[in-house]
Coordinates of C-alpha atoms in Angstrom, one line a residue:
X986 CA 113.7 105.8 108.3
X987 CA 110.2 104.2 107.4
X988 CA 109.6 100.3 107.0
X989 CA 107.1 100.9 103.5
X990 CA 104.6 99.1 102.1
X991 CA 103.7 99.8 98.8
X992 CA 100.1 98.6 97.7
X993 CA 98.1 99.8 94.6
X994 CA 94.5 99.9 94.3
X995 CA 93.2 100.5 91.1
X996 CA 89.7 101.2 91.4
X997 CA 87.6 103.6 89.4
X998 CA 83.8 103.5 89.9
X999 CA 82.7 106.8 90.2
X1000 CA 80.7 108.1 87.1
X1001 CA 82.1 110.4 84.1
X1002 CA 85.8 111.0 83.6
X1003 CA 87.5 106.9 83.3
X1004 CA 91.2 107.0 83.9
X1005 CA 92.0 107.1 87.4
X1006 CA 92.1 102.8 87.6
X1007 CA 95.5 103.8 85.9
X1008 CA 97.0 105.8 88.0
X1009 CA 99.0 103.3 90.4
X1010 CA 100.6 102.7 87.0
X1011 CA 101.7 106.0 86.0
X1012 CA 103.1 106.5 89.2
X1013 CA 105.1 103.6 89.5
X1014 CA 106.5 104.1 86.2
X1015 CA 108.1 107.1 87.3
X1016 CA 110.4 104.8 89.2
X1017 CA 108.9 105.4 92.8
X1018 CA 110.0 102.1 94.4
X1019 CA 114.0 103.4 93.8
X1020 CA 113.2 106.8 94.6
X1021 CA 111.9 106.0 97.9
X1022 CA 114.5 103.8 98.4
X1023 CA 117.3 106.5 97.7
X1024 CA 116.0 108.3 100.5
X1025 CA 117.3 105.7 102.8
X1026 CA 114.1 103.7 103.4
X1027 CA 113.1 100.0 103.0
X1028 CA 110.3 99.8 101.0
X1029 CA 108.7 96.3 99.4
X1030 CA 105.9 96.6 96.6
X1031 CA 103.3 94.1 97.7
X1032 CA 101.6 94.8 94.1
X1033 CA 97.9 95.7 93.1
X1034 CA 94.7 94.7 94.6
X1035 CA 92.3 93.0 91.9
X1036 CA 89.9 95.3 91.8
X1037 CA 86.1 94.5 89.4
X1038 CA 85.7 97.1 87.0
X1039 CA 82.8 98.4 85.1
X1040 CA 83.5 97.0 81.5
X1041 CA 83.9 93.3 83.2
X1042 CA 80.5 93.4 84.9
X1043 CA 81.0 95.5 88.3
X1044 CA 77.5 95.1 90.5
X1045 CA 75.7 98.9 90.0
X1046 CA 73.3 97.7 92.4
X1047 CA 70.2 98.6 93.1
X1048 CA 70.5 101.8 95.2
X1049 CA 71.4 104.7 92.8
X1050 CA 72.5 106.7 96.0
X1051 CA 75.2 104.1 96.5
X1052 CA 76.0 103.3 93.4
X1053 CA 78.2 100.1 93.4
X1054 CA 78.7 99.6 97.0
X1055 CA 79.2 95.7 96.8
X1056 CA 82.3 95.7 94.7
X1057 CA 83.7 99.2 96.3
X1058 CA 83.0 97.8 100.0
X1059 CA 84.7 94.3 99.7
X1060 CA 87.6 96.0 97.8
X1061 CA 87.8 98.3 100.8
X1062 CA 87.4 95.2 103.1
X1063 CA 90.4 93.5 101.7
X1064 CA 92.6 96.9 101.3
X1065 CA 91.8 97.2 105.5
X1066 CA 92.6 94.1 106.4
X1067 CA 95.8 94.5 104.1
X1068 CA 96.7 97.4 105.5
X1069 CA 96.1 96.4 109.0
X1070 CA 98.6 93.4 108.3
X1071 CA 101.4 95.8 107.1
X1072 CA 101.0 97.8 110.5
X1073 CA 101.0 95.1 112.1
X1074 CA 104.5 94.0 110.7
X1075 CA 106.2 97.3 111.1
X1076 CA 105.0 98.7 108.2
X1077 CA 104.3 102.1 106.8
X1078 CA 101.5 101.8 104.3
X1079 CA 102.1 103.8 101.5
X1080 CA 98.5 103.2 99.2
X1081 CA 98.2 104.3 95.8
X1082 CA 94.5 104.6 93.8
X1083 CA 92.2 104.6 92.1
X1084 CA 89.6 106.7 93.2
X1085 CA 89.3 108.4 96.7
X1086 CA 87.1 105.6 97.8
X1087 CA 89.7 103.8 98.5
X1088 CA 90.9 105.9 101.6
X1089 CA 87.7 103.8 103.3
X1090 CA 89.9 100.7 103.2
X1091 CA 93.4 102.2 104.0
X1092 CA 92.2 104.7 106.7
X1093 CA 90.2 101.9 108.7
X1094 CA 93.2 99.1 108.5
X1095 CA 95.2 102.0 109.9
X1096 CA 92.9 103.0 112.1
X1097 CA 92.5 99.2 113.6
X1098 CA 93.8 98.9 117.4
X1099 CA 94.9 102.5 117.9
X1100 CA 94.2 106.1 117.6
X1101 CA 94.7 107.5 115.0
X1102 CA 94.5 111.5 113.3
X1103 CA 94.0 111.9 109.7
X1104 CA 94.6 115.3 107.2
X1105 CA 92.5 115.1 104.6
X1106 CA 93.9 117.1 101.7
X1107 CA 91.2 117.7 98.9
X1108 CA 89.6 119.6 96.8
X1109 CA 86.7 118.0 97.9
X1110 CA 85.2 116.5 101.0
X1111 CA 83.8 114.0 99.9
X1112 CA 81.4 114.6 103.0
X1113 CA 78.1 113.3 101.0
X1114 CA 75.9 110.4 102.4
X1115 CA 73.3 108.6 100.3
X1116 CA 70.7 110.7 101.5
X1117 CA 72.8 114.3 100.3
X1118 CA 75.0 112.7 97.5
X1119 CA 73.7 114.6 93.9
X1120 CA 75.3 111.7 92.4
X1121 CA 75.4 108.5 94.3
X1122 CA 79.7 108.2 93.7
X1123 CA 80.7 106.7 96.5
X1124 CA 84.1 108.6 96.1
X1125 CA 82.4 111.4 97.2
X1126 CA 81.4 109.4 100.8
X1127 CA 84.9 108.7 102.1
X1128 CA 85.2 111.3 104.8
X1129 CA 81.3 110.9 105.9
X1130 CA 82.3 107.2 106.5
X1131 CA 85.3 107.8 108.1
X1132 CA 84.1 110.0 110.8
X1133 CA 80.9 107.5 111.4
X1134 CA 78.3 108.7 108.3
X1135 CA 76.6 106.5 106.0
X1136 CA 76.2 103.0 104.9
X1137 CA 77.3 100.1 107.8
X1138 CA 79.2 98.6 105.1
X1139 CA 81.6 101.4 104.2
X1140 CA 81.6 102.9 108.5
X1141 CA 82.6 99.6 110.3
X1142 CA 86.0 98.3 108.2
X1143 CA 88.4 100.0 111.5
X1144 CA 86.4 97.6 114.0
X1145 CA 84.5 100.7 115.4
X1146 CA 82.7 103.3 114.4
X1147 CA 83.6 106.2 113.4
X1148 CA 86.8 104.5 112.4
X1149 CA 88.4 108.2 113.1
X1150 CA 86.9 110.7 115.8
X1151 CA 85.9 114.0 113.7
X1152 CA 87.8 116.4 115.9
X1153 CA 90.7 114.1 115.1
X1154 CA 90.4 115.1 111.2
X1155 CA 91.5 118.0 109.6
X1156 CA 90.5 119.1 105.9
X1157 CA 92.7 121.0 104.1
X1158 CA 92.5 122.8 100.9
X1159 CA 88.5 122.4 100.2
X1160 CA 87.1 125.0 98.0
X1161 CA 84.3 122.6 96.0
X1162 CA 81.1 121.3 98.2
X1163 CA 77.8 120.3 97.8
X1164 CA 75.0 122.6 99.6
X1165 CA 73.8 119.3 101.7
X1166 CA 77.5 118.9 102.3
X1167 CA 78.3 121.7 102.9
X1168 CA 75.6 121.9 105.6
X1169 CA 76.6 118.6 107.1
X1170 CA 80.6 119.7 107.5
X1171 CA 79.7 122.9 108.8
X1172 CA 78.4 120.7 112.0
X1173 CA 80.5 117.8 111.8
X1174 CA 83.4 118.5 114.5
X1175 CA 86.4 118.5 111.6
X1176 CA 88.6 121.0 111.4
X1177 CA 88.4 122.4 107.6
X1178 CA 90.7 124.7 105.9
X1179 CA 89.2 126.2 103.0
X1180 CA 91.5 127.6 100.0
X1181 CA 90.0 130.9 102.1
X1182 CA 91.6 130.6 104.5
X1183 CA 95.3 129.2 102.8
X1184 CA 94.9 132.3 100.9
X1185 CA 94.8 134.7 103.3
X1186 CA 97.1 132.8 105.8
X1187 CA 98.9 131.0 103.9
X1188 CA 99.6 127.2 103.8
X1189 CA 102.9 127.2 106.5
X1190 CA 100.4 128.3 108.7
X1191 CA 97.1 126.4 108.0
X1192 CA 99.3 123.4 108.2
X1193 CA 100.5 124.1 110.9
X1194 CA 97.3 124.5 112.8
X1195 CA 96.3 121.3 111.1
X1196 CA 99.0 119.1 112.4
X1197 CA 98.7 120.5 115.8
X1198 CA 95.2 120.0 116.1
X1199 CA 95.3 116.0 115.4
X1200 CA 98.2 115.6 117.4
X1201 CA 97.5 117.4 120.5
X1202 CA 97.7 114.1 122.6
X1203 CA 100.6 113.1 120.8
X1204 CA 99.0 110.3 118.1
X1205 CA 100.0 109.2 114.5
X1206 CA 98.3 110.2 111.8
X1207 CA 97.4 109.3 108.2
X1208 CA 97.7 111.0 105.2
X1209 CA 95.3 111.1 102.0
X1210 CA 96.2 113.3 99.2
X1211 CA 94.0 113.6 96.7
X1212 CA 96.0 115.3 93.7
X1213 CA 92.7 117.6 92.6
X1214 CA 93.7 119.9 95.4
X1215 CA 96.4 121.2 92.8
X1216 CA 95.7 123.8 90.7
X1217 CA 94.2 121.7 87.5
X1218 CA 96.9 124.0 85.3
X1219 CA 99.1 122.2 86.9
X1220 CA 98.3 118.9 87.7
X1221 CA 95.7 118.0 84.9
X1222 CA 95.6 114.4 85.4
X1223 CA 93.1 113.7 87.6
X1224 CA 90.1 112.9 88.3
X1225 CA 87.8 115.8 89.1
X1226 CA 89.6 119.0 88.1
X1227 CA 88.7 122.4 89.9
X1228 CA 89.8 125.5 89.2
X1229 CA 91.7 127.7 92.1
X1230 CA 94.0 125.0 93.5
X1231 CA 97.1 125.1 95.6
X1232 CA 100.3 125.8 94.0
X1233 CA 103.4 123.5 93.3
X1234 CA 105.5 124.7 95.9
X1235 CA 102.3 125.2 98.3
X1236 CA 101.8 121.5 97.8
X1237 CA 105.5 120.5 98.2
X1238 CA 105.8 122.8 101.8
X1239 CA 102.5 121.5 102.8
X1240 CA 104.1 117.9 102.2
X1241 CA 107.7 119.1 103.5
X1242 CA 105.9 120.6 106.6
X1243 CA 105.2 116.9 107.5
X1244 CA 107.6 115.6 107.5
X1245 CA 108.9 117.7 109.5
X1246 CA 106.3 117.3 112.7
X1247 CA 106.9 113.4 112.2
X1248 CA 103.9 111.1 113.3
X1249 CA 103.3 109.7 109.7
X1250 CA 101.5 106.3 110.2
X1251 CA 100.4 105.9 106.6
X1252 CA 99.5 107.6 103.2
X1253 CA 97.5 107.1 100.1
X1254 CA 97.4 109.6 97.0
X1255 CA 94.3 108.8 94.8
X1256 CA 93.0 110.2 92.0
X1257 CA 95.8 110.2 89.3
X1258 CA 94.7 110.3 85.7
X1259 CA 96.7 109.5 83.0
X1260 CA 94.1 109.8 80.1
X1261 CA 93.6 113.7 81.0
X1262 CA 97.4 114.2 81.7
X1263 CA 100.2 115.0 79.3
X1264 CA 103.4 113.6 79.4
X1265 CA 103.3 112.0 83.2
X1266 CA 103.1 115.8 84.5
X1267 CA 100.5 114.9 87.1
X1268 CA 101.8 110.9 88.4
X1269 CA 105.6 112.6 88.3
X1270 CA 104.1 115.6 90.6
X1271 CA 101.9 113.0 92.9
X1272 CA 105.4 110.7 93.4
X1273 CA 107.7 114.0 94.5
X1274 CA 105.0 115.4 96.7
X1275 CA 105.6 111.5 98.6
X1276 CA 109.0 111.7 98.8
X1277 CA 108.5 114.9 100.4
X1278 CA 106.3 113.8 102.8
X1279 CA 109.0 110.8 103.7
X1280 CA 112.0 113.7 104.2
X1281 CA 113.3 114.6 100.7
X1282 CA 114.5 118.1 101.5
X1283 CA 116.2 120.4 99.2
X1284 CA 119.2 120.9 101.0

């Protein structure tokens, strides 16, 4: 049984669709805390980062590639060090955005002192760099800085760079990239697994390979779900919708497959829009594919 910390971030800085600031909300509301908890785990909500946001004066800055790097990196600062406390202590962190920049700040706390795999499960890599981004949205940057790309303030939050090696990251579910990023990933080192390849070998097996190949020496791993990788027909609330997602019950065995191989360190699901969403759908489906990942099994 996991030790969880529950932390929201509610960020949302890219440009276009607002919404996803909300989305620690929506998911708490549908009574995650309990839920967890009925699964046998401790789990203690620590609350919501303050976050600046763009109606109360959030720094653009100057750089249009990197547009609002000040407020995103010292939000991502505090979320590290906040989540290297909860490790720390015991803790598993369980960190809910806001948009995918946040995974800077969760992965490198995380990643602080020890080694550390990561999957990556995204419609998007988010593999851009302020000399390939088309739109200077720093959500689109998180991998890159991650495995060691971009801007010193968003690649140094883990106490080394690249906070995680790129042969220990796997990329599942991609099927929307940039032609610079696309260019860069293709030489990066990660191991990617487009929708290609989960549709001709399905996603038992393309997780599989994932797991295995971030744990061959036996390390933890993290965990960032971005809920675009669902099929936007059914998971409509989020952020950046694209067509040709992964199924429900593709999303739920690639959750339940986790669970299963055991090494969860810590976990953030981002992107949850409430404006765009009717009735919950998309927070309810983002809080059972959790409790999947922390054991809920059907029988």
């Amino acid at each position: 049984m996991y030790n969880i910390a529950l932390l929201g971030v509610p960020i949302d800085l890219g440009a276009g669709r607002r919404g996803v600031d909300m989305g620690p909300s929506a998911m708490r509301y549908t009574g995650l805390q309990q839920r967890i908890a009925a699964l046998g785990h401790r789990v203690c909500d620590l609350g919501n980062l303050l976050t600046p946001m763009i109606e109360t004066g959030a720094a653009l800055g100057d750089d249009q590639r990197l547009r609002y790097l000040e407020p995103i990196s010292s939000v991502c600062a505090e979320l590290a060090d906040r989540v290297a406390h909860c490790v720390s202590q015991g803790q598993l962190p369980l960190i809910l955005g806001g948009d995918h920049s946040v995974a800077i700040g969760s992965v490198s706390g995380s990643a602080r002192g020890r080694d550390l795999g990561l999957i990556w499960i995204d419609a998007h890599a988010d593999f851009n760099t302020a000399e390939t981004t088309p739109s200077g949205n720093i959500h689109g940057m998180s991998l890159a800085a991650l495995s060691g790309r971009g801007h010193p303030r968003l690649t140094g939050l883990a106490g080394r760079v690249p906070a995680i090696p790129p042969d220990q990251i796997a990329l599942v579910a991609v099927r929307d990239l940039d032609p610079l990023e696309r260019a860069a990933l293709r030489t990066s080192g990660i191991h990617t697994f487009t929708m290609h390849d989960i549709d001709r070998r399905g996603m038992a097996a393309v997780m599989e390979q994932a797991i295995s190949v971030i744990r061959r020496q036996g390390m933890g791993y993290h965990v960032s779900l971005d809920l675009d990788v669902i099929d936007p027909n059914i998971a409509p609330g989020v952020g950046t919708p694209v067509l040709g997602g992964i199924s429900y019950r593709e999303a739920h065995l690639a959750m339940e497959l986790l669970a299963q191989a055991g090494g969860l360190c810590s976990l953030d699901v981002v992107e949850v829009n409430p404006i765009l969403d009717i009735h919950n759908a998309t927070a309810e489906l983002a809080v059972e594919l959790v409790l999947s990942a922390l054991g809920r099994r059907i029988l």
